[in-house]
XYZ file of C-alpha atoms in Angstrom:
313
model
C 86.021 82.765 99.176
C 82.751 81.641 100.695
C 82.575 77.915 100.635
C 79.852 75.903 100.560
C 81.165 73.303 102.564
C 83.878 75.319 104.452
C 81.980 78.530 105.984
C 85.167 80.732 106.195
C 85.912 81.589 109.959
C 82.787 79.966 110.785
C 83.932 79.678 114.619
C 85.368 82.997 114.980
C 82.003 84.599 113.417
C 80.013 82.726 115.652
C 82.172 83.539 118.831
C 82.107 87.162 117.608
C 78.211 87.387 117.079
C 77.763 86.137 120.709
C 74.378 84.277 120.032
C 71.512 84.543 122.310
C 68.036 82.980 122.596
C 65.284 84.845 120.661
C 67.596 87.066 119.116
C 67.326 88.307 115.377
C 70.064 87.848 113.186
C 70.935 88.741 109.609
C 73.229 86.974 107.346
C 73.733 89.277 104.379
C 75.301 86.739 102.245
C 73.555 83.444 102.476
C 75.687 81.817 99.759
C 75.909 77.993 100.944
C 73.995 78.666 104.115
C 76.945 77.588 106.700
C 76.635 80.937 108.680
C 73.052 80.728 108.704
C 72.992 77.037 109.963
C 75.435 77.809 112.907
C 73.331 80.648 114.085
C 70.107 78.543 113.950
C 71.748 75.886 115.659
C 73.468 77.838 118.234
C 70.195 79.046 120.089
C 66.277 79.442 119.368
C 66.624 82.562 117.114
C 65.401 83.954 113.790
C 67.740 84.393 110.987
C 66.865 86.646 107.857
C 69.202 85.801 104.969
C 69.822 87.747 101.859
C 71.406 86.619 98.498
C 71.184 88.057 95.137
C 71.558 84.476 93.308
C 68.158 82.790 92.703
C 70.134 79.709 92.870
C 71.352 80.158 96.681
C 67.688 81.157 97.554
C 66.503 77.748 96.176
C 68.929 75.905 97.860
C 68.004 77.846 101.061
C 64.404 76.489 101.026
C 65.667 73.205 102.347
C 67.370 74.693 105.136
C 64.207 76.786 106.410
C 62.410 73.513 106.223
C 64.944 71.978 108.636
C 64.731 74.650 111.152
C 60.848 75.115 111.411
C 60.769 78.309 109.244
C 63.142 80.068 111.400
C 64.989 80.917 108.508
C 63.402 83.762 106.083
C 65.011 84.055 102.762
C 65.229 87.176 100.606
C 66.510 87.545 97.234
C 68.216 90.952 97.019
C 71.534 92.379 97.517
C 73.079 93.137 101.140
C 73.467 96.749 100.084
C 69.514 97.027 100.084
C 69.393 95.781 103.670
C 68.004 99.177 104.970
C 65.352 99.262 102.673
C 64.261 95.569 103.382
C 64.405 95.945 107.206
C 63.970 99.604 108.154
C 60.569 99.025 109.364
C 61.033 95.635 111.386
C 62.962 95.122 114.938
C 66.616 95.895 114.736
C 68.968 92.798 114.691
C 71.006 91.178 117.560
C 73.775 90.608 114.799
C 74.614 91.017 111.049
C 77.130 89.185 109.303
C 78.662 89.543 105.867
C 80.977 87.269 104.006
C 82.373 89.268 101.080
C 83.657 86.271 99.204
C 82.157 84.001 95.999
C 80.401 81.296 96.722
C 82.147 77.966 95.914
C 78.717 77.097 94.354
C 79.272 79.986 91.809
C 82.933 79.065 91.426
C 82.467 75.951 90.637
C 79.885 76.303 88.075
C 81.703 76.645 84.715
C 78.654 78.354 82.808
C 78.656 81.031 85.700
C 81.890 82.256 84.389
C 83.370 83.479 87.757
C 86.636 81.005 87.423
C 89.348 80.516 84.954
C 89.715 76.930 86.253
C 86.980 76.022 83.970
C 86.331 76.934 80.404
C 82.893 78.599 80.568
C 80.717 81.576 79.375
C 82.355 84.764 80.606
C 79.346 86.030 82.823
C 80.314 86.656 86.493
C 76.769 88.055 87.261
C 75.720 87.177 90.686
C 71.845 87.796 89.892
C 72.123 86.700 86.299
C 70.880 90.464 85.386
C 72.563 93.480 83.968
C 75.730 93.615 81.832
C 77.878 90.368 82.072
C 81.923 90.253 81.952
C 81.695 89.600 78.303
C 79.702 92.806 77.506
C 82.635 94.897 79.602
C 85.394 93.383 77.846
C 83.812 93.485 74.207
C 82.197 96.607 74.432
C 83.980 99.334 76.844
C 86.914 101.590 75.714
C 90.337 100.585 76.232
C 90.714 103.293 78.928
C 87.623 102.177 80.803
C 88.814 98.589 80.990
C 92.145 99.695 82.255
C 90.406 101.531 84.605
C 88.682 98.799 86.177
C 91.524 96.458 86.197
C 93.704 98.949 87.892
C 91.212 100.106 90.409
C 89.422 97.084 91.208
C 92.227 94.707 90.587
C 95.338 96.549 91.530
C 96.759 95.341 88.422
C 100.071 97.269 87.588
C 99.703 95.781 84.054
C 96.199 97.002 83.255
C 97.076 98.927 80.209
C 98.916 96.240 78.722
C 95.927 94.129 79.232
C 93.337 96.446 78.339
C 95.472 96.939 74.961
C 95.481 93.233 74.088
C 91.631 92.913 74.986
C 91.067 95.372 72.361
C 93.094 93.953 69.779
C 91.886 90.463 70.319
C 88.193 91.459 70.227
C 88.852 93.146 66.770
C 89.486 89.706 65.466
C 86.478 87.919 67.187
C 84.349 88.553 70.382
C 86.107 87.440 73.509
C 83.132 85.102 75.028
C 84.888 82.507 77.432
C 86.996 82.122 80.567
C 89.798 80.672 78.938
C 89.973 82.956 76.049
C 90.284 85.846 78.360
C 92.621 84.320 80.696
C 94.932 83.426 77.696
C 94.755 87.111 76.690
C 95.671 88.289 80.171
C 98.567 85.792 80.583
C 100.178 86.574 77.460
C 100.599 90.354 79.143
C 101.480 89.491 82.627
C 104.663 87.583 83.744
C 103.817 84.777 86.232
C 105.239 86.103 89.409
C 105.090 82.942 91.866
C 104.096 79.333 91.046
C 100.720 78.994 92.503
C 99.178 82.392 91.571
C 97.775 82.576 88.083
C 98.576 86.075 86.413
C 94.563 86.138 85.342
C 93.661 86.441 89.089
C 93.564 89.974 89.787
C 91.826 90.731 86.459
C 89.097 88.344 86.947
C 88.471 89.687 90.517
C 88.438 93.235 89.001
C 85.691 92.066 86.310
C 83.503 90.551 88.763
C 83.456 93.694 91.231
C 82.741 95.481 88.178
C 80.194 93.377 87.216
C 78.434 93.239 90.591
C 79.077 96.744 91.747
C 80.559 95.112 94.768
C 82.441 98.040 96.313
C 79.152 100.170 95.925
C 76.935 97.315 97.440
C 79.552 97.172 100.416
C 79.559 101.110 100.671
C 75.616 100.880 101.183
C 75.739 97.992 103.652
C 78.602 99.856 105.807
C 76.389 102.555 106.196
C 73.052 100.565 106.557
C 74.151 97.863 108.800
C 74.939 100.057 112.215
C 71.388 101.593 111.848
C 69.952 98.057 112.088
C 71.664 96.854 114.985
C 69.918 96.748 118.452
C 71.815 97.784 121.516
C 74.249 95.086 122.340
C 74.242 94.123 118.687
C 77.253 92.967 116.737
C 78.175 93.594 112.962
C 80.669 91.024 111.615
C 82.563 91.092 108.028
C 84.666 88.663 106.612
C 86.754 90.409 103.790
C 88.959 88.708 101.158
C 90.990 91.441 99.637
C 92.721 94.882 100.339
C 89.890 97.120 98.555
C 87.096 95.522 100.749
C 89.118 95.595 103.967
C 90.210 99.094 103.742
C 86.591 100.206 103.433
C 85.367 98.303 106.491
C 88.319 99.190 108.483
C 87.444 102.590 107.698
C 84.022 102.626 108.414
C 84.208 100.755 111.510
C 87.412 102.921 112.633
C 85.028 106.021 111.978
C 81.787 104.737 113.629
C 83.719 103.817 116.913
C 85.003 107.189 117.026
C 88.847 106.625 116.637
C 89.317 109.207 113.837
C 88.652 112.888 114.507
C 86.496 113.820 111.590
C 82.941 113.347 111.197
C 81.934 109.627 110.058
C 79.907 109.621 106.742
C 78.658 106.164 107.916
C 77.191 107.236 111.114
C 73.618 108.276 110.942
C 72.866 112.186 111.426
C 71.037 111.402 114.667
C 73.755 109.305 116.196
C 76.469 111.935 114.779
C 74.857 114.309 117.290
C 75.417 112.303 120.279
C 77.947 112.805 122.928
C 78.647 109.395 123.708
C 79.964 107.195 120.669
C 77.381 104.180 120.381
C 79.936 102.148 118.745
C 82.968 100.207 119.548
C 85.521 97.771 117.359
C 85.236 94.389 118.743
C 88.837 93.636 117.936
C 91.807 96.103 117.717
C 92.887 94.384 114.733
C 91.244 91.992 112.318
C 91.219 88.059 112.955
C 93.003 85.931 110.553
C 91.901 82.375 109.695
C 93.424 79.614 112.115
C 96.104 77.301 110.954
C 93.860 74.524 111.145
C 91.410 76.178 108.732
C 94.254 77.076 105.827
C 95.227 73.513 105.715
C 91.455 72.403 105.162
C 90.527 75.296 102.910
C 92.998 77.231 101.158
C 90.419 79.790 99.670
C 90.444 81.279 103.209
C 93.954 82.060 103.156
C 93.176 85.992 102.386
C 90.209 86.052 104.798
C 90.280 88.985 107.275
C 87.348 89.522 110.346
C 86.299 92.932 111.443
C 83.685 93.418 113.858
C 81.639 96.188 115.391
C 79.705 96.176 118.869
C 76.757 98.616 119.370
C 76.750 99.577 123.174
C 73.746 98.425 125.481
C 73.106 102.095 126.571
C 72.655 103.051 122.537
C 69.185 103.686 121.845
C 68.097 101.588 118.717
C 68.097 103.340 115.447
C 65.911 101.887 112.726
């Protein structure tokens, strides 16, 4: 997951973006600012950065000052990037890191992690229904579906039943309370994997509509790329990676059927304007895995827009 001190696969991201002077770049997941800092440091360029978390935007002001206001911060979701930038010049590079910021994981009161006992929240923007709202108000069937589809949790029905039984006694309001309920239903598979992991992931995805945001970004980002531009995505679990792989494969013309991700004007073009930068996703280096164990499931995929493709914004 995105770490404030160790931006995941940073060297691979920067290498993939081919940073150029006077370029325009979009960091769709500002978080701790690691990618933005590296892009700004590489050349004299402009970076627009998006984050839905007001705390991340607040932290970013210092970085903007450090780089003489070449960094422009936007409190929004990366799924809204097209709305934000459709009337501006296209970008030479767009990057998304789909992990949770370590700043969020390390704040007990945000409720993202069961390593700390905190309020069961998980909202990245501090708006809308929380994880506690879901586990205390949704039906058993809906809870089971969330855990199964977003967490790929095989014992989703057992966990949902246990949640319903527990909340009948008293509301489930803390991360420790929920984690204990889940652990009572799921046997430990291996010593370094907590049985609550998949369910917490599922709730976080549901609370923040993460897959919906990603779907919107996969449609928007290619339309915001300048000719020669590169779109880089770092994923952390199979659900995200499948979506990114499918979108990029279709955009690059590797599949026979029409792409839902390709803008109508481009779909009609005889020559496909996109190519995959790598035939297979990149993984973290052995050195990075030693430094930051959170990066172990990271995968990097990238899409290149041909120089001869007309800019479509």
